[in-house]
Each structure stands twice: as C-alpha cells, then as structure tokens.
C-alpha cells in the first residue's frame, strides 16, 4: 500500500475499505509502508511474521481480526456468525501464544456478540468494540506514562530492551510511554537501547522511534548490558511485558538477564504494562513460551551467519521472577513489592 502516512496509529481500521491497516514493522527503519489485511489468513501471516507485534498492538490486532471476520462473513443467522467468529478467534489467538493481549482482544470482541440480536448488530458491535480497544490502549498508555514518569529524575539514563514503544502498542508505548511523559515534563532523559537479537526490535524500532522524537538514544548489543550497568552508565531499566503472571514477567528474550544484572548493581528494574497484559490466574509454569524459526539465528536477513545444519534454540521470550522487579507501572498506578496482583485486578 502507500508509503507511511505518519502520524498514523500502528494498527487501525480502514473505514473506506473495511480492512485492517498497519505499519509493516518488518521493513522499519528502512521503509515506512502501510499494509492492508483483507482476510484472516493475511492477518495471521502479519502477526506470525511480526509485521504487527508487541503485546498491546496484538490486543488491537486480535480485536480488529474478529471485526474483520464479522465483516467478511456471509452468515445469515446469529448462531452462524457467532460460530464463524469463534473459529476465526481461535485461529488468530494461536498465531502467537505468549502475549496474553492477543487472546484478550479476541475474547473481548467475541464477548460483545452475545448482546447482538441479529447479524447486522453482531458486525456493528464487533467493530465498535475493536475500535474501543484501540482507543483505550492509547488512553491507558498515556495514563501509565504519567504514573511512571514520576519514577524518573531529570538527568537519568534509562536502559530498555526490545520495543515497548508506539509500534508495540496502538500509539505512544508502555516503557517508551513512560520516557515520553518524563521528557514532556521537561526532564532530560537519555536512553540506552539494547539491539534485541535475533529480530532487532531494539535497533530497528526503538532507536528509530526515539530518534524521530529527538530523545537521545545510544544503541548497544544485548551482551553489553552487564558492562554498562557495572560502569554506572544506567540509572534505571524500564521494559514492557507480554504477560504478567502471579509470579513472573514474560518479556522479550534477554529481559531476565538484564534484571539479574540490574539487581546485582542496585539499579531499579521497572516493568510498564497495561492491565490487559496481566494474567491474574496463572503462574510462570503454565505459560507457553513461543519458539521461533531456527533460521532467525542462522541468517541475518538473507545473509547466512551460522552453519545451516546447526541445532538452534530460539525462544522469543523469557520469564523474570517478581523478586527482580522493583515496580510495576500500569494505567491504574505504580505497584511495589510484594506485588499483590489482586490490587491491580480490583481497580481494573
Ligand atoms: O516478539 P515481539 O516483538 O512481539 O515481542 C514483544 C515485545 O514487543 C516485547 O517483549 C515488549 O517488550 C513487550 S510489548 C510492549
């Protein structure tokens, strides 16, 4: 589709064509292109290949996906369309298992169909709810940023991992939302962005986003985090989350390592995430960590960087135990240890 019409949201509904539109994040930062999903298959492909990624953005993708399934459905009965949406919802949710927001977004939109009296209402309610998820995401990230920015001081250098910025959300960002709010409050904040192997969301997306906003950013490899923290170059670490269970924070692979080093050096380790990322009922051992293609490690783009036959272990996420987390930043406020997740739940 067209070259990026920034500012646009990371993912949105195109009311002219009744399709899902999104910024293709696999092309960033070289190319800024908007793509369109007209089918559930194309949406699933976009999610699996990380054209749209990041837990809150996946929540919106799940919601819009069900709205798309409703729009393209030929069902003439309420039972028929409900069955089709449930099937589409299962297919969408299965594309990436770890970020809880994806199935949360799917289930939230399927939930409103129960109130529909006919297929026309089902289509209308589905799109309205998906749109609401997207709008709420932007508002919640702003609230979360305002709460979290109080943890940052003028002059701080903040290290982050992966991309928990506007591209991981509908807009604004979680971890980067906190940094953006601090900057808007007049604080001088510098960022160290870990490149985030193997798909480089930190170098391709976080560094790009921050440079677009003229927030000073320095790129390092993931393995340099111990060095920079030991050298006293980092005041705080802020990361996002893909799922927060009773006992752990699931986030991009490498996060756990940073949390251990931060703890060793007495550096606060903050996690910023909306309540939709919390999985109140489950524990670390219940969660499936997505394993991705070995070729992500054997190749860098099209360039071979390892023996083709080498065995590869490529988990996309790791779990950071709650004892390594200094605070959880949500739209409802900041929570400190011992984390009583029921308090977060009650307010939501
Ligand atoms: O595999 P991705 O790029 O979808 O990974 C998810 C993430 O973007 C990160 O883990 C992020 O820190 C949490 S989502 C705001």
GROMACS .gro file of C-alpha atoms and ligand atoms in nm:
model
  363
    1UNK     CA    1   0.000   0.000   0.000
    2UNK     CA    2   0.101   0.364   0.023
    3UNK     CA    3   0.413   0.493   0.193
    4UNK     CA    4   0.357   0.565   0.555
    5UNK     CA    5   0.124   0.846   0.629
    6UNK     CA    6   0.275   0.922   0.969
    7UNK     CA    7   0.125   1.013   1.203
    8UNK     CA    8  -0.099   0.711   1.192
    9UNK     CA    9  -0.161   0.451   1.454
   10UNK     CA   10   0.040   0.130   1.446
   11UNK     CA   11  -0.277  -0.060   1.360
   12UNK     CA   12  -0.620   0.072   1.268
   13UNK     CA   13  -0.944   0.003   1.083
   14UNK     CA   14  -0.986   0.150   0.737
   15UNK     CA   15  -1.350   0.258   0.722
   16UNK     CA   16  -1.337   0.318   0.346
   17UNK     CA   17  -1.234  -0.035   0.252
   18UNK     CA   18  -1.339  -0.213   0.572
   19UNK     CA   19  -0.996  -0.367   0.618
   20UNK     CA   20  -0.726  -0.365   0.885
   21UNK     CA   21  -0.435  -0.136   0.810
   22UNK     CA   22  -0.100  -0.147   0.985
   23UNK     CA   23   0.254  -0.022   0.959
   24UNK     CA   24   0.468  -0.313   0.836
   25UNK     CA   25   0.724  -0.328   1.115
   26UNK     CA   26   0.946  -0.582   0.940
   27UNK     CA   27   1.052  -0.307   0.700
   28UNK     CA   28   1.147  -0.049   0.963
   29UNK     CA   29   1.351   0.163   0.972
   30UNK     CA   30   1.442   0.141   0.602
   31UNK     CA   31   1.095   0.164   0.463
   32UNK     CA   32   0.777   0.306   0.606
   33UNK     CA   33   0.492   0.122   0.444
   34UNK     CA   34   0.130   0.069   0.535
   35UNK     CA   35  -0.017  -0.271   0.452
   36UNK     CA   36  -0.374  -0.386   0.446
   37UNK     CA   37  -0.527  -0.714   0.570
   38UNK     CA   38  -0.847  -0.816   0.394
   39UNK     CA   39  -0.859  -1.175   0.518
   40UNK     CA   40  -0.797  -1.364   0.842
   41UNK     CA   41  -0.516  -1.553   0.667
   42UNK     CA   42  -0.336  -1.231   0.579
   43UNK     CA   43  -0.381  -1.102   0.935
   44UNK     CA   44  -0.241  -1.426   1.078
   45UNK     CA   45   0.054  -1.405   0.842
   46UNK     CA   46   0.116  -1.046   0.953
   47UNK     CA   47   0.111  -1.147   1.321
   48UNK     CA   48   0.333  -1.454   1.276
   49UNK     CA   49   0.592  -1.264   1.077
   50UNK     CA   50   0.585  -0.968   1.321
   51UNK     CA   51   0.455  -0.711   1.073
   52UNK     CA   52   0.243  -0.619   1.373
   53UNK     CA   53   0.393  -0.708   1.708
   54UNK     CA   54   0.413  -0.606   2.073
   55UNK     CA   55   0.155  -0.718   2.327
   56UNK     CA   56  -0.084  -0.417   2.327
   57UNK     CA   57  -0.074  -0.387   1.946
   58UNK     CA   58  -0.155  -0.758   1.929
   59UNK     CA   59  -0.454  -0.694   2.156
   60UNK     CA   60  -0.585  -0.448   1.897
   61UNK     CA   61  -0.496  -0.691   1.615
   62UNK     CA   62  -0.700  -0.963   1.787
   63UNK     CA   63  -0.997  -0.730   1.829
   64UNK     CA   64  -0.984  -0.596   1.473
   65UNK     CA   65  -0.934  -0.953   1.348
   66UNK     CA   66  -1.267  -1.062   1.493
   67UNK     CA   67  -1.428  -0.746   1.350
   68UNK     CA   68  -1.282  -0.836   1.009
   69UNK     CA   69  -1.415  -1.192   1.037
   70UNK     CA   70  -1.758  -1.044   1.111
   71UNK     CA   71  -1.735  -0.807   0.818
   72UNK     CA   72  -1.643  -1.072   0.560
   73UNK     CA   73  -1.882  -1.336   0.699
   74UNK     CA   74  -2.172  -1.440   0.477
   75UNK     CA   75  -2.359  -1.593   0.769
   76UNK     CA   76  -2.728  -1.513   0.776
   77UNK     CA   77  -2.802  -1.626   1.131
   78UNK     CA   78  -2.668  -1.510   1.464
   79UNK     CA   79  -2.562  -1.864   1.552
   80UNK     CA   80  -2.380  -1.889   1.219
   81UNK     CA   81  -2.184  -1.569   1.256
   82UNK     CA   82  -2.101  -1.645   1.620
   83UNK     CA   83  -1.959  -1.982   1.518
   84UNK     CA   84  -1.751  -1.821   1.243
   85UNK     CA   85  -1.613  -1.556   1.478
   86UNK     CA   86  -1.520  -1.815   1.740
   87UNK     CA   87  -1.337  -2.018   1.476
   88UNK     CA   88  -1.155  -1.711   1.345
   89UNK     CA   89  -1.076  -1.607   1.703
   90UNK     CA   90  -0.914  -1.943   1.778
   91UNK     CA   91  -0.705  -1.921   1.461
   92UNK     CA   92  -0.589  -1.568   1.542
   93UNK     CA   93  -0.512  -1.647   1.908
   94UNK     CA   94  -0.300  -1.947   1.807
   95UNK     CA   95  -0.062  -1.740   1.593
   96UNK     CA   96   0.149  -1.630   1.891
   97UNK     CA   97   0.094  -1.796   2.228
   98UNK     CA   98   0.287  -1.586   2.480
   99UNK     CA   99   0.147  -1.232   2.466
  100UNK     CA  100  -0.181  -1.257   2.654
  101UNK     CA  101  -0.324  -0.941   2.494
  102UNK     CA  102  -0.385  -1.122   2.165
  103UNK     CA  103  -0.641  -1.368   2.304
  104UNK     CA  104  -0.766  -1.099   2.543
  105UNK     CA  105  -0.852  -0.875   2.244
  106UNK     CA  106  -1.014  -1.164   2.055
  107UNK     CA  107  -1.224  -1.273   2.354
  108UNK     CA  108  -1.331  -0.922   2.441
  109UNK     CA  109  -1.478  -0.866   2.094
  110UNK     CA  110  -1.637  -1.212   2.077
  111UNK     CA  111  -1.791  -1.135   2.417
  112UNK     CA  112  -1.996  -0.841   2.287
  113UNK     CA  113  -2.157  -1.052   2.013
  114UNK     CA  114  -2.368  -1.212   2.286
  115UNK     CA  115  -2.561  -0.885   2.311
  116UNK     CA  116  -2.638  -0.873   1.937
  117UNK     CA  117  -2.991  -0.950   1.823
  118UNK     CA  118  -2.903  -1.013   1.458
  119UNK     CA  119  -2.603  -1.043   1.224
  120UNK     CA  120  -2.608  -0.673   1.140
  121UNK     CA  121  -2.571  -0.585   1.508
  122UNK     CA  122  -2.303  -0.852   1.551
  123UNK     CA  123  -2.093  -0.688   1.278
  124UNK     CA  124  -2.152  -0.342   1.421
  125UNK     CA  125  -2.083  -0.439   1.784
  126UNK     CA  126  -1.765  -0.625   1.687
  127UNK     CA  127  -1.617  -0.327   1.508
  128UNK     CA  128  -1.722  -0.083   1.779
  129UNK     CA  129  -1.559  -0.296   2.047
  130UNK     CA  130  -1.239  -0.343   1.847
  131UNK     CA  131  -1.223   0.030   1.793
  132UNK     CA  132  -1.274   0.084   2.166
  133UNK     CA  133  -0.984  -0.149   2.247
  134UNK     CA  134  -0.761   0.059   2.020
  135UNK     CA  135  -0.877   0.390   2.164
  136UNK     CA  136  -0.843   0.267   2.521
  137UNK     CA  137  -0.492   0.144   2.453
  138UNK     CA  138  -0.382   0.494   2.360
  139UNK     CA  139  -0.551   0.647   2.666
  140UNK     CA  140  -0.414   0.383   2.903
  141UNK     CA  141  -0.062   0.424   2.777
  142UNK     CA  142  -0.088   0.797   2.844
  143UNK     CA  143  -0.209   0.732   3.199
  144UNK     CA  144   0.059   0.471   3.252
  145UNK     CA  145   0.322   0.716   3.127
  146UNK     CA  146   0.206   0.985   3.366
  147UNK     CA  147   0.227   0.747   3.663
  148UNK     CA  148   0.561   0.606   3.558
  149UNK     CA  149   0.736   0.930   3.473
  150UNK     CA  150   0.741   1.016   3.844
  151UNK     CA  151   0.995   0.737   3.889
  152UNK     CA  152   1.239   0.911   3.654
  153UNK     CA  153   1.460   1.201   3.757
  154UNK     CA  154   1.596   1.481   3.547
  155UNK     CA  155   1.927   1.360   3.403
  156UNK     CA  156   1.851   0.987   3.421
  157UNK     CA  157   1.984   0.738   3.169
  158UNK     CA  158   1.731   0.461   3.117
  159UNK     CA  159   1.811   0.127   2.960
  160UNK     CA  160   1.537  -0.056   2.771
  161UNK     CA  161   1.510  -0.383   2.582
  162UNK     CA  162   1.314  -0.474   2.269
  163UNK     CA  163   1.046  -0.228   2.164
  164UNK     CA  164   0.779  -0.126   2.410
  165UNK     CA  165   0.709   0.192   2.220
  166UNK     CA  166   0.432   0.319   1.999
  167UNK     CA  167   0.499   0.039   1.748
  168UNK     CA  168   0.433  -0.222   2.018
  169UNK     CA  169   0.104  -0.052   2.102
  170UNK     CA  170  -0.164   0.133   1.913
  171UNK     CA  171   0.027   0.452   1.989
  172UNK     CA  172   0.254   0.609   2.249
  173UNK     CA  173   0.406   0.298   2.410
  174UNK     CA  174   0.442   0.143   2.754
  175UNK     CA  175   0.811   0.163   2.857
  176UNK     CA  176   0.872   0.434   2.597
  177UNK     CA  177   0.543   0.597   2.701
  178UNK     CA  178   0.695   0.650   3.046
  179UNK     CA  179   1.007   0.800   2.889
  180UNK     CA  180   0.798   1.019   2.656
  181UNK     CA  181   0.597   1.152   2.951
  182UNK     CA  182   0.913   1.229   3.150
  183UNK     CA  183   1.053   1.422   2.854
  184UNK     CA  184   0.724   1.610   2.814
  185UNK     CA  185   0.753   1.706   3.181
  186UNK     CA  186   1.083   1.875   3.095
  187UNK     CA  187   1.318   1.605   3.222
  188UNK     CA  188   1.642   1.541   3.041
  189UNK     CA  189   1.632   1.166   2.977
  190UNK     CA  190   1.883   0.963   2.780
  191UNK     CA  191   1.808   0.611   2.665
  192UNK     CA  192   2.027   0.308   2.610
  193UNK     CA  193   1.853   0.068   2.374
  194UNK     CA  194   1.960  -0.297   2.357
  195UNK     CA  195   1.951  -0.419   1.998
  196UNK     CA  196   1.740  -0.727   2.091
  197UNK     CA  197   1.867  -1.020   1.892
  198UNK     CA  198   1.761  -1.203   1.690
  199UNK     CA  199   1.499  -0.976   1.530
  200UNK     CA  200   1.647  -0.647   1.646
  201UNK     CA  201   1.333  -0.469   1.761
  202UNK     CA  202   1.560  -0.252   1.980
  203UNK     CA  203   1.784  -0.129   1.699
  204UNK     CA  204   1.531  -0.127   1.417
  205UNK     CA  205   1.232   0.013   1.603
  206UNK     CA  206   1.313   0.157   1.948
  207UNK     CA  207   1.618   0.351   1.829
  208UNK     CA  208   1.420   0.477   1.528
  209UNK     CA  209   1.117   0.581   1.736
  210UNK     CA  210   1.328   0.771   1.987
  211UNK     CA  211   1.527   0.946   1.716
  212UNK     CA  212   1.203   1.050   1.548
  213UNK     CA  213   1.103   1.209   1.881
  214UNK     CA  214   1.452   1.361   1.927
  215UNK     CA  215   1.506   1.171   2.253
  216UNK     CA  216   1.879   1.093   2.286
  217UNK     CA  217   1.940   0.722   2.235
  218UNK     CA  218   2.252   0.506   2.230
  219UNK     CA  219   2.242   0.159   2.080
  220UNK     CA  220   2.424  -0.134   2.242
  221UNK     CA  221   2.429  -0.508   2.182
  222UNK     CA  222   2.236  -0.716   2.434
  223UNK     CA  223   2.557  -0.859   2.574
  224UNK     CA  224   2.685  -0.512   2.667
  225UNK     CA  225   2.418  -0.454   2.932
  226UNK     CA  226   2.632  -0.600   3.212
  227UNK     CA  227   2.921  -0.377   3.115
  228UNK     CA  228   2.717  -0.055   3.103
  229UNK     CA  229   2.539  -0.128   3.430
  230UNK     CA  230   2.864  -0.215   3.610
  231UNK     CA  231   3.021   0.104   3.473
  232UNK     CA  232   2.743   0.313   3.633
  233UNK     CA  233   2.609   0.423   3.294
  234UNK     CA  234   2.248   0.320   3.370
  235UNK     CA  235   2.025   0.479   3.636
  236UNK     CA  236   1.711   0.276   3.570
  237UNK     CA  237   1.588  -0.006   3.350
  238UNK     CA  238   1.236   0.005   3.206
  239UNK     CA  239   1.091  -0.273   2.996
  240UNK     CA  240   0.747  -0.367   2.872
  241UNK     CA  241   0.575  -0.702   2.917
  242UNK     CA  242   0.396  -0.959   2.708
  243UNK     CA  243   0.227  -1.132   3.001
  244UNK     CA  244   0.243  -1.082   3.376
  245UNK     CA  245   0.151  -1.384   3.584
  246UNK     CA  246   0.128  -1.410   3.963
  247UNK     CA  247   0.500  -1.482   3.988
  248UNK     CA  248   0.677  -1.359   3.675
  249UNK     CA  249   0.700  -1.107   3.394
  250UNK     CA  250   0.723  -1.254   3.046
  251UNK     CA  251   0.904  -1.024   2.808
  252UNK     CA  252   1.140  -1.039   2.511
  253UNK     CA  253   1.424  -1.288   2.546
  254UNK     CA  254   1.714  -1.123   2.728
  255UNK     CA  255   1.498  -0.935   2.977
  256UNK     CA  256   1.570  -1.180   3.258
  257UNK     CA  257   1.944  -1.137   3.210
  258UNK     CA  258   1.912  -0.759   3.237
  259UNK     CA  259   1.702  -0.795   3.553
  260UNK     CA  260   1.968  -1.009   3.723
  261UNK     CA  261   2.241  -0.762   3.638
  262UNK     CA  262   2.029  -0.466   3.749
  263UNK     CA  263   1.963  -0.638   4.083
  264UNK     CA  264   2.332  -0.713   4.128
  265UNK     CA  265   2.412  -0.344   4.082
  266UNK     CA  266   2.120  -0.198   4.279
  267UNK     CA  267   1.961  -0.045   3.967
  268UNK     CA  268   1.580  -0.016   3.974
  269UNK     CA  269   1.415  -0.252   3.726
  270UNK     CA  270   1.070  -0.129   3.624
  271UNK     CA  271   0.806  -0.305   3.413
  272UNK     CA  272   0.546  -0.091   3.234
  273UNK     CA  273   0.232  -0.263   3.105
  274UNK     CA  274  -0.142  -0.208   3.086
  275UNK     CA  275  -0.375  -0.421   3.299
  276UNK     CA  276  -0.471  -0.613   2.982
  277UNK     CA  277  -0.123  -0.771   2.995
  278UNK     CA  278  -0.187  -0.924   3.338
  279UNK     CA  279  -0.283  -1.288   3.355
  280UNK     CA  280  -0.418  -1.298   3.708
  281UNK     CA  281  -0.498  -1.666   3.727
  282UNK     CA  282  -0.176  -1.822   3.602
  283UNK     CA  283   0.183  -1.887   3.707
  284UNK     CA  284   0.509  -1.899   3.515
  285UNK     CA  285   0.495  -2.276   3.472
  286UNK     CA  286   0.155  -2.253   3.299
  287UNK     CA  287   0.274  -2.032   3.015
  288UNK     CA  288   0.395  -2.145   2.675
  289UNK     CA  289   0.700  -1.961   2.552
  290UNK     CA  290   0.691  -1.920   2.174
  291UNK     CA  291   0.974  -2.096   1.994
  292UNK     CA  292   1.061  -1.930   1.666
  293UNK     CA  293   1.230  -2.045   1.349
  294UNK     CA  294   1.593  -2.163   1.373
  295UNK     CA  295   1.663  -1.957   1.063
  296UNK     CA  296   1.629  -1.638   1.269
  297UNK     CA  297   1.968  -1.736   1.417
  298UNK     CA  298   2.119  -1.898   1.109
  299UNK     CA  299   2.058  -1.593   0.892
  300UNK     CA  300   2.076  -1.221   0.936
  301UNK     CA  301   1.818  -1.112   0.683
  302UNK     CA  302   1.923  -1.313   0.379
  303UNK     CA  303   2.283  -1.344   0.493
  304UNK     CA  304   2.391  -1.678   0.636
  305UNK     CA  305   2.569  -1.636   0.970
  306UNK     CA  306   2.575  -1.992   1.105
  307UNK     CA  307   2.613  -2.346   0.967
  308UNK     CA  308   2.284  -2.435   0.801
  309UNK     CA  309   2.258  -2.764   0.991
  310UNK     CA  310   2.343  -2.627   1.338
  311UNK     CA  311   2.095  -2.704   1.615
  312UNK     CA  312   1.920  -2.389   1.732
  313UNK     CA  313   1.720  -2.299   2.041
  314UNK     CA  314   1.522  -1.979   1.978
  315UNK     CA  315   1.270  -1.887   2.249
  316UNK     CA  316   1.112  -1.548   2.181
  317UNK     CA  317   1.053  -1.465   2.548
  318UNK     CA  318   1.184  -1.531   2.895
  319UNK     CA  319   1.035  -1.502   3.243
  320UNK     CA  320   1.169  -1.259   3.503
  321UNK     CA  321   1.074  -1.357   3.859
  322UNK     CA  322   0.888  -1.092   4.055
  323UNK     CA  323   1.172  -1.066   4.308
  324UNK     CA  324   1.381  -0.897   4.036
  325UNK     CA  325   1.114  -0.633   3.967
  326UNK     CA  326   1.130  -0.300   4.156
  327UNK     CA  327   0.789  -0.171   4.044
  328UNK     CA  328   0.503  -0.248   3.807
  329UNK     CA  329   0.375   0.058   3.622
  330UNK     CA  330   0.014   0.038   3.500
  331UNK     CA  331  -0.259   0.281   3.398
  332UNK     CA  332  -0.401   0.238   3.749
  333UNK     CA  333  -0.081   0.344   3.921
  334UNK     CA  334   0.255   0.211   4.034
  335UNK     CA  335   0.276  -0.109   4.241
  336UNK     CA  336   0.569  -0.204   4.462
  337UNK     CA  337   0.673  -0.539   4.612
  338UNK     CA  338   0.532  -0.751   4.748
  339UNK     CA  339   0.312  -0.746   4.440
  340UNK     CA  340  -0.046  -0.831   4.525
  341UNK     CA  341  -0.194  -0.877   4.182
  342UNK     CA  342  -0.542  -0.871   4.328
  343UNK     CA  343  -0.492  -0.499   4.395
  344UNK     CA  344  -0.428  -0.442   4.025
  345UNK     CA  345  -0.730  -0.655   3.942
  346UNK     CA  346  -0.969  -0.480   4.179
  347UNK     CA  347  -0.901  -0.144   4.018
  348UNK     CA  348  -0.940  -0.272   3.663
  349LIG     O1  349   0.818  -1.060   1.957
  349LIG     P1  350   0.764  -0.922   1.979
  349LIG     O2  351   0.838  -0.816   1.908
  349LIG     O3  352   0.616  -0.915   1.960
  349LIG     O4  353   0.794  -0.902   2.131
  349LIG     C1  354   0.710  -0.845   2.216
  349LIG     C2  355   0.763  -0.717   2.258
  349LIG     O5  356   0.746  -0.622   2.187
  349LIG     C3  357   0.840  -0.702   2.377
  349LIG     O6  358   0.863  -0.816   2.450
  349LIG     C4  359   0.794  -0.584   2.457
  349LIG     O7  360   0.891  -0.553   2.546
  349LIG     C5  361   0.663  -0.604   2.529
  349LIG     S1  362   0.527  -0.550   2.439
  349LIG     C6  363   0.509  -0.383   2.482
   0.00000   0.00000   0.00000
